[in-house]
Amino acid sequence: MRPASVILAAVLVFFAAPASANSPPLPVQARLPAAEQTAIFRAAGFVQRRGQWRGCDDPGSPVYTPGAIEQYRDVNGDGLPEAVVTEGSTACYGIAETGYVVVSKQRGGAWRRITGGQGIAIFLPGRTPSGWPDIEVGGPGFCFPVERWNGREYALHRYQYEGRRCSPRR
């Protein structure tokens, strides 16, 4: 067998294999009730159009990826979940190709937008005294902004690459 044939055969076996206990879990969004998904997307500023949640007005580019709930967990230690909603579009998010919004469930059950922007939100280990972790905003390049919760909002705190401080080139 030629190498390409071996790879193709392995791919076909993998996708033909039945699901087992070792199968990956369902995506976060699929595990949430529809009403919870709707509340999260709306708090993130998304609207539903033709069955897709959209946060930006992508003109229909072929690389557009509709909104998705990528994370759903207690990030700040208050016993209530936070969610990270993402969307992909070069038209809306430029070279980063993706955007994110972090929303937080409040004591009364409503969701509130905490932060958002271009790039990929990466929660860093540890928490500030307020309970919120720093967020590294990943994307293309080698020096990424790290935002810190200041009691009202996330604001630029420093830049880093692989955990070390850096200075972005302008």
PDB file of C-alpha atoms in Angstrom:
ATOM      1  CA  MET A   1       0.000   0.000   0.000  1.00  0.00           C
ATOM      2  CA  ARG A   2       1.163   3.501  -0.724  1.00  0.00           C
ATOM      3  CA  PRO A   3       1.419   5.909   2.277  1.00  0.00           C
ATOM      4  CA  ALA A   4      -1.586   7.976   1.162  1.00  0.00           C
ATOM      5  CA  SER A   5      -3.658   4.781   0.919  1.00  0.00           C
ATOM      6  CA  VAL A   6      -2.645   3.780   4.446  1.00  0.00           C
ATOM      7  CA  ILE A   7      -3.711   7.175   5.805  1.00  0.00           C
ATOM      8  CA  LEU A   8      -7.004   7.068   3.920  1.00  0.00           C
ATOM      9  CA  ALA A   9      -7.696   3.543   5.223  1.00  0.00           C
ATOM     10  CA  ALA A  10      -6.975   4.684   8.809  1.00  0.00           C
ATOM     11  CA  VAL A  11      -9.286   7.673   8.428  1.00  0.00           C
ATOM     12  CA  LEU A  12     -12.082   5.491   7.058  1.00  0.00           C
ATOM     13  CA  VAL A  13     -11.693   2.989   9.919  1.00  0.00           C
ATOM     14  CA  PHE A  14     -11.727   5.806  12.475  1.00  0.00           C
ATOM     15  CA  PHE A  15     -14.904   7.397  11.141  1.00  0.00           C
ATOM     16  CA  ALA A  16     -16.626   4.054  10.592  1.00  0.00           C
ATOM     17  CA  ALA A  17     -15.900   2.872  14.121  1.00  0.00           C
ATOM     18  CA  PRO A  18     -18.885   2.958  16.500  1.00  0.00           C
ATOM     19  CA  ALA A  19     -18.898   5.438  19.370  1.00  0.00           C
ATOM     20  CA  SER A  20     -17.535   4.024  22.601  1.00  0.00           C
ATOM     21  CA  ALA A  21     -16.889   5.048  26.173  1.00  0.00           C
ATOM     22  CA  ASN A  22     -13.618   6.529  24.871  1.00  0.00           C
ATOM     23  CA  SER A  23     -15.404   8.792  22.381  1.00  0.00           C
ATOM     24  CA  PRO A  24     -14.906  12.516  22.929  1.00  0.00           C
ATOM     25  CA  PRO A  25     -17.696  14.215  24.887  1.00  0.00           C
ATOM     26  CA  LEU A  26     -20.378  16.204  23.116  1.00  0.00           C
ATOM     27  CA  PRO A  27     -19.486  19.830  22.384  1.00  0.00           C
ATOM     28  CA  VAL A  28     -20.328  22.226  25.227  1.00  0.00           C
ATOM     29  CA  GLN A  29     -23.201  23.814  23.342  1.00  0.00           C
ATOM     30  CA  ALA A  30     -24.891  20.450  22.674  1.00  0.00           C
ATOM     31  CA  ARG A  31     -25.027  19.716  26.407  1.00  0.00           C
ATOM     32  CA  LEU A  32     -26.898  22.925  27.310  1.00  0.00           C
ATOM     33  CA  PRO A  33     -30.679  23.374  27.213  1.00  0.00           C
ATOM     34  CA  ALA A  34     -31.904  25.539  24.332  1.00  0.00           C
ATOM     35  CA  ALA A  35     -33.149  28.280  26.693  1.00  0.00           C
ATOM     36  CA  GLU A  36     -29.705  28.532  28.335  1.00  0.00           C
ATOM     37  CA  GLN A  37     -27.994  28.703  24.929  1.00  0.00           C
ATOM     38  CA  THR A  38     -30.356  31.484  23.827  1.00  0.00           C
ATOM     39  CA  ALA A  39     -29.729  33.488  27.009  1.00  0.00           C
ATOM     40  CA  ILE A  40     -25.956  33.149  26.597  1.00  0.00           C
ATOM     41  CA  PHE A  41     -25.936  34.179  22.932  1.00  0.00           C
ATOM     42  CA  ARG A  42     -28.226  37.143  23.554  1.00  0.00           C
ATOM     43  CA  ALA A  43     -26.082  38.384  26.465  1.00  0.00           C
ATOM     44  CA  ALA A  44     -23.079  38.118  24.141  1.00  0.00           C
ATOM     45  CA  GLY A  45     -24.869  40.382  21.653  1.00  0.00           C
ATOM     46  CA  PHE A  46     -25.601  37.678  19.080  1.00  0.00           C
ATOM     47  CA  VAL A  47     -28.802  37.372  17.066  1.00  0.00           C
ATOM     48  CA  GLN A  48     -30.186  34.288  15.402  1.00  0.00           C
ATOM     49  CA  ARG A  49     -30.481  34.407  11.618  1.00  0.00           C
ATOM     50  CA  ARG A  50     -31.365  31.403   9.480  1.00  0.00           C
ATOM     51  CA  GLY A  51     -30.584  29.007  12.323  1.00  0.00           C
ATOM     52  CA  GLN A  52     -27.171  30.508  13.097  1.00  0.00           C
ATOM     53  CA  TRP A  53     -26.120  32.730  15.984  1.00  0.00           C
ATOM     54  CA  ARG A  54     -24.294  35.768  14.565  1.00  0.00           C
ATOM     55  CA  GLY A  55     -22.431  38.501  16.397  1.00  0.00           C
ATOM     56  CA  CYS A  56     -20.998  40.265  13.371  1.00  0.00           C
ATOM     57  CA  ASP A  57     -22.357  41.210   9.983  1.00  0.00           C
ATOM     58  CA  ASP A  58     -20.186  38.926   7.851  1.00  0.00           C
ATOM     59  CA  PRO A  59     -21.059  39.499   4.190  1.00  0.00           C
ATOM     60  CA  GLY A  60     -21.281  35.763   3.491  1.00  0.00           C
ATOM     61  CA  SER A  61     -17.619  34.885   3.186  1.00  0.00           C
ATOM     62  CA  PRO A  62     -16.884  31.177   2.697  1.00  0.00           C
ATOM     63  CA  VAL A  63     -14.738  30.996   5.841  1.00  0.00           C
ATOM     64  CA  TYR A  64     -17.427  32.377   8.170  1.00  0.00           C
ATOM     65  CA  THR A  65     -18.035  30.274  11.298  1.00  0.00           C
ATOM     66  CA  PRO A  66     -21.258  31.025  13.214  1.00  0.00           C
ATOM     67  CA  GLY A  67     -21.343  31.653  16.939  1.00  0.00           C
ATOM     68  CA  ALA A  68     -20.579  28.744  19.245  1.00  0.00           C
ATOM     69  CA  ILE A  69     -20.374  28.308  23.005  1.00  0.00           C
ATOM     70  CA  GLU A  70     -16.785  27.088  23.425  1.00  0.00           C
ATOM     71  CA  GLN A  71     -16.590  27.047  27.234  1.00  0.00           C
ATOM     72  CA  TYR A  72     -19.142  26.827  30.029  1.00  0.00           C
ATOM     73  CA  ARG A  73     -17.690  26.703  33.544  1.00  0.00           C
ATOM     74  CA  ASP A  74     -17.170  28.712  36.720  1.00  0.00           C
ATOM     75  CA  VAL A  75     -14.176  30.872  35.848  1.00  0.00           C
ATOM     76  CA  ASN A  76     -14.213  33.349  38.743  1.00  0.00           C
ATOM     77  CA  GLY A  77     -15.018  30.995  41.641  1.00  0.00           C
ATOM     78  CA  ASP A  78     -18.409  32.480  42.551  1.00  0.00           C
ATOM     79  CA  GLY A  79     -20.297  29.202  42.036  1.00  0.00           C
ATOM     80  CA  LEU A  80     -21.998  30.428  38.842  1.00  0.00           C
ATOM     81  CA  PRO A  81     -20.938  29.592  35.289  1.00  0.00           C
ATOM     82  CA  GLU A  82     -19.282  31.787  32.730  1.00  0.00           C
ATOM     83  CA  ALA A  83     -19.441  31.087  28.996  1.00  0.00           C
ATOM     84  CA  VAL A  84     -17.103  31.936  26.147  1.00  0.00           C
ATOM     85  CA  VAL A  85     -18.861  32.519  22.833  1.00  0.00           C
ATOM     86  CA  THR A  86     -16.756  32.513  19.665  1.00  0.00           C
ATOM     87  CA  GLU A  87     -17.314  33.363  16.028  1.00  0.00           C
ATOM     88  CA  GLY A  88     -15.039  33.160  12.988  1.00  0.00           C
ATOM     89  CA  SER A  89     -14.804  35.754  10.216  1.00  0.00           C
ATOM     90  CA  THR A  90     -11.931  37.509   8.501  1.00  0.00           C
ATOM     91  CA  ALA A  91     -14.373  40.235   7.419  1.00  0.00           C
ATOM     92  CA  CYS A  92     -15.241  40.987  11.051  1.00  0.00           C
ATOM     93  CA  TYR A  93     -12.120  39.999  12.981  1.00  0.00           C
ATOM     94  CA  GLY A  94      -9.334  40.603  10.474  1.00  0.00           C
ATOM     95  CA  ILE A  95      -6.167  38.553  10.579  1.00  0.00           C
ATOM     96  CA  ALA A  96      -7.148  37.057  13.956  1.00  0.00           C
ATOM     97  CA  GLU A  97     -10.040  35.372  12.097  1.00  0.00           C
ATOM     98  CA  THR A  98     -11.961  34.871  15.323  1.00  0.00           C
ATOM     99  CA  GLY A  99     -13.689  36.863  18.002  1.00  0.00           C
ATOM    100  CA  TYR A 100     -14.807  36.030  21.528  1.00  0.00           C
ATOM    101  CA  VAL A 101     -17.236  37.261  24.159  1.00  0.00           C
ATOM    102  CA  VAL A 102     -17.153  36.216  27.822  1.00  0.00           C
ATOM    103  CA  VAL A 103     -20.507  36.294  29.621  1.00  0.00           C
ATOM    104  CA  SER A 104     -21.235  35.561  33.271  1.00  0.00           C
ATOM    105  CA  LYS A 105     -24.383  34.210  34.912  1.00  0.00           C
ATOM    106  CA  GLN A 106     -25.627  36.512  37.673  1.00  0.00           C
ATOM    107  CA  ARG A 107     -27.290  35.546  40.967  1.00  0.00           C
ATOM    108  CA  GLY A 108     -30.767  36.309  39.581  1.00  0.00           C
ATOM    109  CA  GLY A 109     -30.212  33.981  36.620  1.00  0.00           C
ATOM    110  CA  ALA A 110     -29.591  36.601  33.921  1.00  0.00           C
ATOM    111  CA  TRP A 111     -26.395  36.611  31.875  1.00  0.00           C
ATOM    112  CA  ARG A 112     -24.093  39.661  31.619  1.00  0.00           C
ATOM    113  CA  ARG A 113     -21.384  40.487  29.085  1.00  0.00           C
ATOM    114  CA  ILE A 114     -17.979  40.752  30.774  1.00  0.00           C
ATOM    115  CA  THR A 115     -15.527  41.274  27.905  1.00  0.00           C
ATOM    116  CA  GLY A 116     -14.898  40.464  24.280  1.00  0.00           C
ATOM    117  CA  GLY A 117     -12.737  41.229  21.297  1.00  0.00           C
ATOM    118  CA  GLN A 118     -10.679  39.912  18.416  1.00  0.00           C
ATOM    119  CA  GLY A 119      -8.630  36.785  19.047  1.00  0.00           C
ATOM    120  CA  ILE A 120      -8.867  33.753  21.308  1.00  0.00           C
ATOM    121  CA  ALA A 121      -9.554  34.155  25.039  1.00  0.00           C
ATOM    122  CA  ILE A 122      -7.198  32.009  27.111  1.00  0.00           C
ATOM    123  CA  PHE A 123      -7.827  32.031  30.860  1.00  0.00           C
ATOM    124  CA  LEU A 124      -4.487  32.003  32.658  1.00  0.00           C
ATOM    125  CA  PRO A 125      -3.857  29.995  35.832  1.00  0.00           C
ATOM    126  CA  GLY A 126      -4.435  31.771  39.117  1.00  0.00           C
ATOM    127  CA  ARG A 127      -6.908  34.475  39.998  1.00  0.00           C
ATOM    128  CA  THR A 128      -6.806  38.101  40.999  1.00  0.00           C
ATOM    129  CA  PRO A 129      -8.145  39.024  44.471  1.00  0.00           C
ATOM    130  CA  SER A 130     -11.543  39.634  42.828  1.00  0.00           C
ATOM    131  CA  GLY A 131     -11.603  36.007  41.653  1.00  0.00           C
ATOM    132  CA  TRP A 132     -11.244  36.635  37.934  1.00  0.00           C
ATOM    133  CA  PRO A 133      -8.250  35.144  36.106  1.00  0.00           C
ATOM    134  CA  ASP A 134      -6.142  37.145  33.703  1.00  0.00           C
ATOM    135  CA  ILE A 135      -7.003  36.564  30.037  1.00  0.00           C
ATOM    136  CA  GLU A 136      -4.366  36.205  27.345  1.00  0.00           C
ATOM    137  CA  VAL A 137      -5.817  37.223  23.989  1.00  0.00           C
ATOM    138  CA  GLY A 138      -4.208  34.872  21.489  1.00  0.00           C
ATOM    139  CA  GLY A 139      -3.919  35.324  17.774  1.00  0.00           C
ATOM    140  CA  PRO A 140      -1.294  35.705  15.096  1.00  0.00           C
ATOM    141  CA  GLY A 141       2.115  36.936  16.202  1.00  0.00           C
ATOM    142  CA  PHE A 142       4.443  36.395  19.118  1.00  0.00           C
ATOM    143  CA  CYS A 143       3.506  38.954  21.777  1.00  0.00           C
ATOM    144  CA  PHE A 144      -0.028  38.771  23.142  1.00  0.00           C
ATOM    145  CA  PRO A 145      -2.024  41.162  25.324  1.00  0.00           C
ATOM    146  CA  VAL A 146      -2.956  39.994  28.803  1.00  0.00           C
ATOM    147  CA  GLU A 147      -6.008  41.652  30.296  1.00  0.00           C
ATOM    148  CA  ARG A 148      -6.817  41.856  34.013  1.00  0.00           C
ATOM    149  CA  TRP A 149     -10.156  42.461  35.746  1.00  0.00           C
ATOM    150  CA  ASN A 150     -10.060  45.853  37.497  1.00  0.00           C
ATOM    151  CA  GLY A 151     -13.372  45.528  39.332  1.00  0.00           C
ATOM    152  CA  ARG A 152     -15.448  46.945  36.466  1.00  0.00           C
ATOM    153  CA  GLU A 153     -13.940  45.549  33.282  1.00  0.00           C
ATOM    154  CA  TYR A 154     -11.007  43.717  31.746  1.00  0.00           C
ATOM    155  CA  ALA A 155      -8.216  46.140  30.801  1.00  0.00           C
ATOM    156  CA  LEU A 156      -4.751  45.729  29.298  1.00  0.00           C
ATOM    157  CA  HIS A 157      -2.289  44.648  31.986  1.00  0.00           C
ATOM    158  CA  ARG A 158       0.805  43.501  30.071  1.00  0.00           C
ATOM    159  CA  TYR A 159       2.037  41.616  26.992  1.00  0.00           C
ATOM    160  CA  GLN A 160       3.526  38.141  27.041  1.00  0.00           C
ATOM    161  CA  TYR A 161       4.757  35.274  24.901  1.00  0.00           C
ATOM    162  CA  GLU A 162       5.015  31.764  26.324  1.00  0.00           C
ATOM    163  CA  GLY A 163       4.611  33.198  29.835  1.00  0.00           C
ATOM    164  CA  ARG A 164       7.384  35.781  29.498  1.00  0.00           C
ATOM    165  CA  ARG A 165       6.844  39.520  29.267  1.00  0.00           C
ATOM    166  CA  CYS A 166       7.401  41.072  25.859  1.00  0.00           C
ATOM    167  CA  SER A 167       6.910  44.365  24.043  1.00  0.00           C
ATOM    168  CA  PRO A 168       4.735  44.398  20.943  1.00  0.00           C
ATOM    169  CA  ARG A 169       6.305  45.898  17.857  1.00  0.00           C
ATOM    170  CA  ARG A 170       4.377  48.769  16.419  1.00  0.00           C
TER     171      ARG A 170
END
